[in-house]
PDB file of N, CA and C in Angstrom:
ATOM      1  N   MET X 557      -0.743 -33.143 -73.651  1.00  0.00           N
ATOM      2  CA  MET X 557       0.179 -32.222 -73.006  1.00  0.00           C
ATOM      3  C   MET X 557      -0.313 -31.947 -71.586  1.00  0.00           C
ATOM      4  N   GLY X 558      -0.346 -30.701 -71.163  1.00  0.00           N
ATOM      5  CA  GLY X 558      -0.758 -30.365 -69.812  1.00  0.00           C
ATOM      6  C   GLY X 558      -2.262 -30.438 -69.657  1.00  0.00           C
ATOM      7  N   ARG X 559      -2.674 -30.828 -68.458  1.00  0.00           N
ATOM      8  CA  ARG X 559      -4.099 -30.893 -68.157  1.00  0.00           C
ATOM      9  C   ARG X 559      -4.330 -30.249 -66.810  1.00  0.00           C
ATOM     10  N   SER X 560      -5.545 -29.868 -66.574  1.00  0.00           N
ATOM     11  CA  SER X 560      -5.916 -29.280 -65.303  1.00  0.00           C
ATOM     12  C   SER X 560      -5.932 -30.338 -64.211  1.00  0.00           C
ATOM     13  N   VAL X 561      -5.532 -29.960 -63.001  1.00  0.00           N
ATOM     14  CA  VAL X 561      -5.541 -30.864 -61.858  1.00  0.00           C
ATOM     15  C   VAL X 561      -6.943 -31.324 -61.522  1.00  0.00           C
ATOM     16  N   MET X 562      -7.937 -30.602 -61.935  1.00  0.00           N
ATOM     17  CA  MET X 562      -9.309 -30.929 -61.577  1.00  0.00           C
ATOM     18  C   MET X 562      -9.839 -32.157 -62.317  1.00  0.00           C
ATOM     19  N   GLU X 563      -9.098 -32.699 -63.270  1.00  0.00           N
ATOM     20  CA  GLU X 563      -9.590 -33.847 -64.020  1.00  0.00           C
ATOM     21  C   GLU X 563      -9.593 -35.107 -63.158  1.00  0.00           C
ATOM     22  N   ASP X 564     -10.487 -36.048 -63.481  1.00  0.00           N
ATOM     23  CA  ASP X 564     -10.713 -37.245 -62.677  1.00  0.00           C
ATOM     24  C   ASP X 564      -9.467 -38.094 -62.459  1.00  0.00           C
ATOM     25  N   GLU X 565      -8.598 -38.209 -63.438  1.00  0.00           N
ATOM     26  CA  GLU X 565      -7.490 -39.133 -63.304  1.00  0.00           C
ATOM     27  C   GLU X 565      -6.446 -38.699 -62.278  1.00  0.00           C
ATOM     28  N   VAL X 566      -6.546 -37.515 -61.729  1.00  0.00           N
ATOM     29  CA  VAL X 566      -5.625 -37.074 -60.692  1.00  0.00           C
ATOM     30  C   VAL X 566      -5.719 -38.006 -59.489  1.00  0.00           C
ATOM     31  N   ALA X 567      -6.905 -38.491 -59.198  1.00  0.00           N
ATOM     32  CA  ALA X 567      -7.104 -39.356 -58.041  1.00  0.00           C
ATOM     33  C   ALA X 567      -6.412 -40.706 -58.199  1.00  0.00           C
ATOM     34  N   VAL X 568      -6.078 -41.099 -59.422  1.00  0.00           N
ATOM     35  CA  VAL X 568      -5.446 -42.396 -59.666  1.00  0.00           C
ATOM     36  C   VAL X 568      -3.933 -42.256 -59.550  1.00  0.00           C
ATOM     37  N   GLY X 569      -3.312 -43.060 -58.714  1.00  0.00           N
ATOM     38  CA  GLY X 569      -1.858 -43.114 -58.637  1.00  0.00           C
ATOM     39  C   GLY X 569      -1.201 -41.941 -57.950  1.00  0.00           C
ATOM     40  N   MET X 570      -1.882 -41.236 -57.078  1.00  0.00           N
ATOM     41  CA  MET X 570      -1.310 -40.061 -56.434  1.00  0.00           C
ATOM     42  C   MET X 570      -0.465 -40.407 -55.211  1.00  0.00           C
ATOM     43  N   PHE X 571      -0.184 -41.661 -54.955  1.00  0.00           N
ATOM     44  CA  PHE X 571       0.549 -42.002 -53.747  1.00  0.00           C
ATOM     45  C   PHE X 571       2.042 -42.171 -53.972  1.00  0.00           C
ATOM     46  N   SER X 572       2.563 -41.689 -55.089  1.00  0.00           N
ATOM     47  CA  SER X 572       3.994 -41.704 -55.322  1.00  0.00           C
ATOM     48  C   SER X 572       4.614 -40.455 -54.694  1.00  0.00           C
ATOM     49  N   ASN X 573       5.791 -40.609 -54.132  1.00  0.00           N
ATOM     50  CA  ASN X 573       6.474 -39.443 -53.578  1.00  0.00           C
ATOM     51  C   ASN X 573       7.851 -39.266 -54.202  1.00  0.00           C
ATOM     52  N   GLN X 574       8.038 -39.785 -55.402  1.00  0.00           N
ATOM     53  CA  GLN X 574       9.322 -39.693 -56.078  1.00  0.00           C
ATOM     54  C   GLN X 574       9.465 -38.325 -56.744  1.00  0.00           C
ATOM     55  N   ILE X 575      10.197 -37.431 -56.092  1.00  0.00           N
ATOM     56  CA  ILE X 575      10.452 -36.114 -56.682  1.00  0.00           C
ATOM     57  C   ILE X 575      11.521 -36.273 -57.748  1.00  0.00           C
ATOM     58  N   ILE X 576      11.235 -35.798 -58.940  1.00  0.00           N
ATOM     59  CA  ILE X 576      12.215 -35.896 -60.021  1.00  0.00           C
ATOM     60  C   ILE X 576      12.961 -34.593 -60.245  1.00  0.00           C
ATOM     61  N   ARG X 577      12.401 -33.490 -59.753  1.00  0.00           N
ATOM     62  CA  ARG X 577      13.094 -32.206 -59.859  1.00  0.00           C
ATOM     63  C   ARG X 577      12.466 -31.239 -58.866  1.00  0.00           C
ATOM     64  N   SER X 578      13.328 -30.493 -58.167  1.00  0.00           N
ATOM     65  CA  SER X 578      12.839 -29.457 -57.266  1.00  0.00           C
ATOM     66  C   SER X 578      13.813 -28.296 -57.292  1.00  0.00           C
ATOM     67  N   ILE X 579      13.318 -27.157 -57.714  1.00  0.00           N
ATOM     68  CA  ILE X 579      14.150 -25.963 -57.843  1.00  0.00           C
ATOM     69  C   ILE X 579      13.472 -24.820 -57.104  1.00  0.00           C
ATOM     70  N   VAL X 580      14.233 -24.131 -56.284  1.00  0.00           N
ATOM     71  CA  VAL X 580      13.767 -22.901 -55.659  1.00  0.00           C
ATOM     72  C   VAL X 580      14.726 -21.811 -56.092  1.00  0.00           C
ATOM     73  N   ASP X 581      14.204 -20.744 -56.633  1.00  0.00           N
ATOM     74  CA  ASP X 581      15.028 -19.684 -57.207  1.00  0.00           C
ATOM     75  C   ASP X 581      14.508 -18.343 -56.702  1.00  0.00           C
ATOM     76  N   GLU X 582      15.404 -17.482 -56.326  1.00  0.00           N
ATOM     77  CA  GLU X 582      15.010 -16.142 -55.904  1.00  0.00           C
ATOM     78  C   GLU X 582      15.846 -15.144 -56.697  1.00  0.00           C
ATOM     79  N   VAL X 583      15.159 -14.214 -57.371  1.00  0.00           N
ATOM     80  CA  VAL X 583      15.831 -13.235 -58.225  1.00  0.00           C
ATOM     81  C   VAL X 583      15.199 -11.868 -58.047  1.00  0.00           C
ATOM     82  N   LEU X 584      15.922 -10.847 -58.495  1.00  0.00           N
ATOM     83  CA  LEU X 584      15.355  -9.500 -58.553  1.00  0.00           C
ATOM     84  C   LEU X 584      14.925  -9.226 -59.985  1.00  0.00           C
ATOM     85  N   ILE X 585      13.665  -8.868 -60.159  1.00  0.00           N
ATOM     86  CA  ILE X 585      13.130  -8.523 -61.470  1.00  0.00           C
ATOM     87  C   ILE X 585      12.504  -7.141 -61.342  1.00  0.00           C
ATOM     88  N   GLU X 586      13.073  -6.200 -62.068  1.00  0.00           N
ATOM     89  CA  GLU X 586      12.611  -4.809 -62.025  1.00  0.00           C
ATOM     90  C   GLU X 586      12.525  -4.311 -60.582  1.00  0.00           C
ATOM     91  N   GLY X 587      13.535  -4.621 -59.782  1.00  0.00           N
ATOM     92  CA  GLY X 587      13.599  -4.164 -58.396  1.00  0.00           C
ATOM     93  C   GLY X 587      12.734  -4.936 -57.419  1.00  0.00           C
ATOM     94  N   GLU X 588      12.018  -5.929 -57.890  1.00  0.00           N
ATOM     95  CA  GLU X 588      11.131  -6.728 -57.038  1.00  0.00           C
ATOM     96  C   GLU X 588      11.761  -8.099 -56.787  1.00  0.00           C
ATOM     97  N   ARG X 589      11.802  -8.518 -55.509  1.00  0.00           N
ATOM     98  CA  ARG X 589      12.311  -9.843 -55.181  1.00  0.00           C
ATOM     99  C   ARG X 589      11.247 -10.868 -55.548  1.00  0.00           C
ATOM    100  N   VAL X 590      11.613 -11.796 -56.429  1.00  0.00           N
ATOM    101  CA  VAL X 590      10.676 -12.796 -56.933  1.00  0.00           C
ATOM    102  C   VAL X 590      11.152 -14.190 -56.527  1.00  0.00           C
ATOM    103  N   THR X 591      10.257 -14.936 -55.911  1.00  0.00           N
ATOM    104  CA  THR X 591      10.537 -16.321 -55.550  1.00  0.00           C
ATOM    105  C   THR X 591       9.837 -17.222 -56.558  1.00  0.00           C
ATOM    106  N   ARG X 592      10.595 -18.211 -57.075  1.00  0.00           N
ATOM    107  CA  ARG X 592      10.033 -19.159 -58.034  1.00  0.00           C
ATOM    108  C   ARG X 592      10.319 -20.574 -57.546  1.00  0.00           C
ATOM    109  N   ILE X 593       9.323 -21.425 -57.647  1.00  0.00           N
ATOM    110  CA  ILE X 593       9.465 -22.828 -57.248  1.00  0.00           C
ATOM    111  C   ILE X 593       8.950 -23.700 -58.381  1.00  0.00           C
ATOM    112  N   HIS X 594       9.698 -24.744 -58.679  1.00  0.00           N
ATOM    113  CA  HIS X 594       9.318 -25.721 -59.701  1.00  0.00           C
ATOM    114  C   HIS X 594       9.613 -27.090 -59.095  1.00  0.00           C
ATOM    115  N   THR X 595       8.569 -27.854 -58.782  1.00  0.00           N
ATOM    116  CA  THR X 595       8.750 -29.189 -58.204  1.00  0.00           C
ATOM    117  C   THR X 595       7.886 -30.170 -58.980  1.00  0.00           C
ATOM    118  N   ALA X 596       8.488 -31.297 -59.353  1.00  0.00           N
ATOM    119  CA  ALA X 596       7.772 -32.301 -60.140  1.00  0.00           C
ATOM    120  C   ALA X 596       7.923 -33.674 -59.510  1.00  0.00           C
ATOM    121  N   TRP X 597       6.825 -34.415 -59.527  1.00  0.00           N
ATOM    122  CA  TRP X 597       6.804 -35.788 -59.025  1.00  0.00           C
ATOM    123  C   TRP X 597       6.388 -36.705 -60.159  1.00  0.00           C
ATOM    124  N   GLN X 598       6.993 -37.893 -60.216  1.00  0.00           N
ATOM    125  CA  GLN X 598       6.510 -38.900 -61.153  1.00  0.00           C
ATOM    126  C   GLN X 598       5.534 -39.790 -60.395  1.00  0.00           C
ATOM    127  N   LEU X 599       4.315 -39.852 -60.895  1.00  0.00           N
ATOM    128  CA  LEU X 599       3.278 -40.633 -60.246  1.00  0.00           C
ATOM    129  C   LEU X 599       3.403 -42.104 -60.617  1.00  0.00           C
ATOM    130  N   GLN X 600       2.719 -42.933 -59.889  1.00  0.00           N
ATOM    131  CA  GLN X 600       2.849 -44.374 -60.066  1.00  0.00           C
ATOM    132  C   GLN X 600       2.566 -44.823 -61.495  1.00  0.00           C
ATOM    133  N   HIS X 601       1.601 -44.247 -62.151  1.00  0.00           N
ATOM    134  CA  HIS X 601       1.248 -44.668 -63.508  1.00  0.00           C
ATOM    135  C   HIS X 601       2.076 -43.971 -64.588  1.00  0.00           C
ATOM    136  N   GLY X 602       3.120 -43.211 -64.197  1.00  0.00           N
ATOM    137  CA  GLY X 602       4.052 -42.618 -65.149  1.00  0.00           C
ATOM    138  C   GLY X 602       3.827 -41.153 -65.468  1.00  0.00           C
ATOM    139  N   ALA X 603       2.672 -40.623 -65.130  1.00  0.00           N
ATOM    140  CA  ALA X 603       2.418 -39.199 -65.386  1.00  0.00           C
ATOM    141  C   ALA X 603       3.282 -38.344 -64.458  1.00  0.00           C
ATOM    142  N   ILE X 604       3.450 -37.084 -64.820  1.00  0.00           N
ATOM    143  CA  ILE X 604       4.246 -36.148 -64.035  1.00  0.00           C
ATOM    144  C   ILE X 604       3.319 -35.095 -63.450  1.00  0.00           C
ATOM    145  N   LEU X 605       3.362 -34.913 -62.137  1.00  0.00           N
ATOM    146  CA  LEU X 605       2.615 -33.859 -61.449  1.00  0.00           C
ATOM    147  C   LEU X 605       3.585 -32.715 -61.194  1.00  0.00           C
ATOM    148  N   LEU X 606       3.285 -31.548 -61.731  1.00  0.00           N
ATOM    149  CA  LEU X 606       4.158 -30.380 -61.615  1.00  0.00           C
ATOM    150  C   LEU X 606       3.485 -29.309 -60.775  1.00  0.00           C
ATOM    151  N   TYR X 607       4.224 -28.802 -59.796  1.00  0.00           N
ATOM    152  CA  TYR X 607       3.781 -27.660 -58.995  1.00  0.00           C
ATOM    153  C   TYR X 607       4.709 -26.503 -59.319  1.00  0.00           C
ATOM    154  N   GLU X 608       4.142 -25.366 -59.667  1.00  0.00           N
ATOM    155  CA  GLU X 608       4.942 -24.170 -59.922  1.00  0.00           C
ATOM    156  C   GLU X 608       4.379 -23.006 -59.131  1.00  0.00           C
ATOM    157  N   TYR X 609       5.297 -22.173 -58.626  1.00  0.00           N
ATOM    158  CA  TYR X 609       4.941 -20.991 -57.858  1.00  0.00           C
ATOM    159  C   TYR X 609       5.828 -19.842 -58.314  1.00  0.00           C
ATOM    160  N   SER X 610       5.245 -18.682 -58.480  1.00  0.00           N
ATOM    161  CA  SER X 610       6.004 -17.465 -58.735  1.00  0.00           C
ATOM    162  C   SER X 610       5.298 -16.334 -58.006  1.00  0.00           C
ATOM    163  N   SER X 611       6.021 -15.688 -57.108  1.00  0.00           N
ATOM    164  CA  SER X 611       5.410 -14.613 -56.320  1.00  0.00           C
ATOM    165  C   SER X 611       4.980 -13.438 -57.195  1.00  0.00           C
ATOM    166  N   ARG X 612       5.430 -13.414 -58.426  1.00  0.00           N
ATOM    167  CA  ARG X 612       5.093 -12.314 -59.337  1.00  0.00           C
ATOM    168  C   ARG X 612       3.828 -12.581 -60.159  1.00  0.00           C
ATOM    169  N   ASN X 613       3.390 -13.814 -60.194  1.00  0.00           N
ATOM    170  CA  ASN X 613       2.229 -14.185 -61.013  1.00  0.00           C
ATOM    171  C   ASN X 613       0.934 -14.130 -60.219  1.00  0.00           C
ATOM    172  N   TYR X 614      -0.182 -14.034 -60.932  1.00  0.00           N
ATOM    173  CA  TYR X 614      -1.491 -14.174 -60.309  1.00  0.00           C
ATOM    174  C   TYR X 614      -2.327 -15.103 -61.179  1.00  0.00           C
ATOM    175  N   PRO X 615      -2.781 -16.218 -60.694  1.00  0.00           N
ATOM    176  CA  PRO X 615      -2.509 -16.730 -59.346  1.00  0.00           C
ATOM    177  C   PRO X 615      -1.035 -17.123 -59.213  1.00  0.00           C
ATOM    178  N   ALA X 616      -0.557 -17.128 -58.004  1.00  0.00           N
ATOM    179  CA  ALA X 616       0.867 -17.343 -57.749  1.00  0.00           C
ATOM    180  C   ALA X 616       1.309 -18.788 -57.973  1.00  0.00           C
ATOM    181  N   SER X 617       0.399 -19.748 -57.848  1.00  0.00           N
ATOM    182  CA  SER X 617       0.810 -21.141 -57.988  1.00  0.00           C
ATOM    183  C   SER X 617      -0.193 -21.938 -58.800  1.00  0.00           C
ATOM    184  N   ASN X 618       0.294 -23.075 -59.318  1.00  0.00           N
ATOM    185  CA  ASN X 618      -0.582 -23.971 -60.066  1.00  0.00           C
ATOM    186  C   ASN X 618      -0.019 -25.384 -60.065  1.00  0.00           C
ATOM    187  N   PHE X 619      -0.883 -26.326 -60.313  1.00  0.00           N
ATOM    188  CA  PHE X 619      -0.518 -27.725 -60.516  1.00  0.00           C
ATOM    189  C   PHE X 619      -0.909 -28.096 -61.939  1.00  0.00           C
ATOM    190  N   THR X 620      -0.050 -28.888 -62.587  1.00  0.00           N
ATOM    191  CA  THR X 620      -0.324 -29.383 -63.928  1.00  0.00           C
ATOM    192  C   THR X 620       0.105 -30.835 -63.989  1.00  0.00           C
ATOM    193  N   ILE X 621      -0.623 -31.655 -64.744  1.00  0.00           N
ATOM    194  CA  ILE X 621      -0.238 -33.049 -64.946  1.00  0.00           C
ATOM    195  C   ILE X 621       0.161 -33.229 -66.398  1.00  0.00           C
ATOM    196  N   TYR X 622       1.321 -33.837 -66.615  1.00  0.00           N
ATOM    197  CA  TYR X 622       1.795 -34.200 -67.949  1.00  0.00           C
ATOM    198  C   TYR X 622       1.732 -35.704 -68.074  1.00  0.00           C
ATOM    199  N   ASP X 623       1.280 -36.181 -69.226  1.00  0.00           N
ATOM    200  CA  ASP X 623       1.056 -37.617 -69.377  1.00  0.00           C
ATOM    201  C   ASP X 623       2.334 -38.432 -69.542  1.00  0.00           C
ATOM    202  N   SER X 624       3.464 -37.784 -69.802  1.00  0.00           N
ATOM    203  CA  SER X 624       4.711 -38.537 -69.970  1.00  0.00           C
ATOM    204  C   SER X 624       5.917 -37.669 -69.610  1.00  0.00           C
ATOM    205  N   MET X 625       7.028 -38.328 -69.347  1.00  0.00           N
ATOM    206  CA  MET X 625       8.275 -37.631 -69.069  1.00  0.00           C
ATOM    207  C   MET X 625       8.702 -36.813 -70.279  1.00  0.00           C
ATOM    208  N   GLU X 626       8.454 -37.328 -71.465  1.00  0.00           N
ATOM    209  CA  GLU X 626       8.813 -36.622 -72.691  1.00  0.00           C
ATOM    210  C   GLU X 626       8.090 -35.276 -72.784  1.00  0.00           C
ATOM    211  N   ASN X 627       6.792 -35.270 -72.522  1.00  0.00           N
ATOM    212  CA  ASN X 627       6.036 -34.008 -72.582  1.00  0.00           C
ATOM    213  C   ASN X 627       6.477 -33.043 -71.494  1.00  0.00           C
ATOM    214  N   TYR X 628       6.749 -33.556 -70.303  1.00  0.00           N
ATOM    215  CA  TYR X 628       7.247 -32.711 -69.207  1.00  0.00           C
ATOM    216  C   TYR X 628       8.587 -32.085 -69.592  1.00  0.00           C
ATOM    217  N   ASN X 629       9.513 -32.885 -70.126  1.00  0.00           N
ATOM    218  CA  ASN X 629      10.823 -32.358 -70.522  1.00  0.00           C
ATOM    219  C   ASN X 629      10.691 -31.315 -71.629  1.00  0.00           C
ATOM    220  N   ARG X 630       9.747 -31.506 -72.531  1.00  0.00           N
ATOM    221  CA  ARG X 630       9.528 -30.536 -73.611  1.00  0.00           C
ATOM    222  C   ARG X 630       9.140 -29.177 -73.033  1.00  0.00           C
ATOM    223  N   ILE X 631       8.293 -29.185 -72.019  1.00  0.00           N
ATOM    224  CA  ILE X 631       7.892 -27.937 -71.356  1.00  0.00           C
ATOM    225  C   ILE X 631       9.089 -27.313 -70.635  1.00  0.00           C
ATOM    226  N   CYS X 632       9.873 -28.135 -69.940  1.00  0.00           N
ATOM    227  CA  CYS X 632      11.036 -27.620 -69.198  1.00  0.00           C
ATOM    228  C   CYS X 632      12.045 -26.943 -70.112  1.00  0.00           C
ATOM    229  N   GLU X 633      12.169 -27.423 -71.339  1.00  0.00           N
ATOM    230  CA  GLU X 633      13.086 -26.808 -72.298  1.00  0.00           C
ATOM    231  C   GLU X 633      12.670 -25.374 -72.630  1.00  0.00           C
ATOM    232  N   GLN X 634      11.408 -25.039 -72.402  1.00  0.00           N
ATOM    233  CA  GLN X 634      10.890 -23.715 -72.721  1.00  0.00           C
ATOM    234  C   GLN X 634      10.924 -22.755 -71.532  1.00  0.00           C
ATOM    235  N   ILE X 635      11.259 -23.258 -70.346  1.00  0.00           N
ATOM    236  CA  ILE X 635      11.296 -22.424 -69.139  1.00  0.00           C
ATOM    237  C   ILE X 635      12.762 -22.126 -68.839  1.00  0.00           C
ATOM    238  N   HIS X 636      13.230 -20.939 -69.207  1.00  0.00           N
ATOM    239  CA  HIS X 636      14.658 -20.645 -69.168  1.00  0.00           C
ATOM    240  C   HIS X 636      15.283 -20.836 -67.795  1.00  0.00           C
ATOM    241  N   TRP X 637      14.632 -20.442 -66.723  1.00  0.00           N
ATOM    242  CA  TRP X 637      15.252 -20.548 -65.405  1.00  0.00           C
ATOM    243  C   TRP X 637      15.278 -21.983 -64.898  1.00  0.00           C
ATOM    244  N   VAL X 638      14.392 -22.830 -65.382  1.00  0.00           N
ATOM    245  CA  VAL X 638      14.435 -24.258 -65.029  1.00  0.00           C
ATOM    246  C   VAL X 638      15.503 -24.946 -65.861  1.00  0.00           C
ATOM    247  N   LYS X 639      15.522 -24.653 -67.139  1.00  0.00           N
ATOM    248  CA  LYS X 639      16.467 -25.285 -68.072  1.00  0.00           C
ATOM    249  C   LYS X 639      17.924 -25.067 -67.645  1.00  0.00           C
ATOM    250  N   LYS X 640      18.231 -23.856 -67.161  1.00  0.00           N
ATOM    251  CA  LYS X 640      19.625 -23.571 -66.811  1.00  0.00           C
ATOM    252  C   LYS X 640      20.040 -24.138 -65.449  1.00  0.00           C
ATOM    253  N   LYS X 641      19.071 -24.533 -64.609  1.00  0.00           N
ATOM    254  CA  LYS X 641      19.382 -25.024 -63.267  1.00  0.00           C
ATOM    255  C   LYS X 641      19.806 -26.493 -63.239  1.00  0.00           C
ATOM    256  N   LEU X 642      19.108 -27.332 -63.992  1.00  0.00           N
ATOM    257  CA  LEU X 642      19.365 -28.775 -63.940  1.00  0.00           C
ATOM    258  C   LEU X 642      19.248 -29.372 -65.329  1.00  0.00           C
ATOM    259  N   PRO X 643      19.969 -30.456 -65.574  1.00  0.00           N
ATOM    260  CA  PRO X 643      19.753 -31.162 -66.848  1.00  0.00           C
ATOM    261  C   PRO X 643      18.368 -31.786 -66.849  1.00  0.00           C
ATOM    262  N   LEU X 644      17.853 -32.058 -68.017  1.00  0.00           N
ATOM    263  CA  LEU X 644      16.545 -32.687 -68.131  1.00  0.00           C
ATOM    264  C   LEU X 644      16.617 -34.100 -67.581  1.00  0.00           C
ATOM    265  N   VAL X 645      15.513 -34.584 -67.045  1.00  0.00           N
ATOM    266  CA  VAL X 645      15.454 -35.948 -66.500  1.00  0.00           C
ATOM    267  C   VAL X 645      14.962 -36.909 -67.542  1.00  0.00           C
TER     268      VAL X 645
END
């Protein structure tokens, strides 16, 4: 499933720039303006690099690598604001 960006295999195949999904969402939550970003790239060897940002979270952003499109889509099905924005890839 998800792995930390700090793992060694991140260095392999990072030269792909094929964005498969990019969503920027701004909402009011409990009176606070919250910006959310979800951007995913498919790397050359097939893994998915996901960047997520939420101004309400601490830390506000993170990178995660998923070993397959199937695992990435499984996670997206659980994120309500991503799921409602775009169909799964």
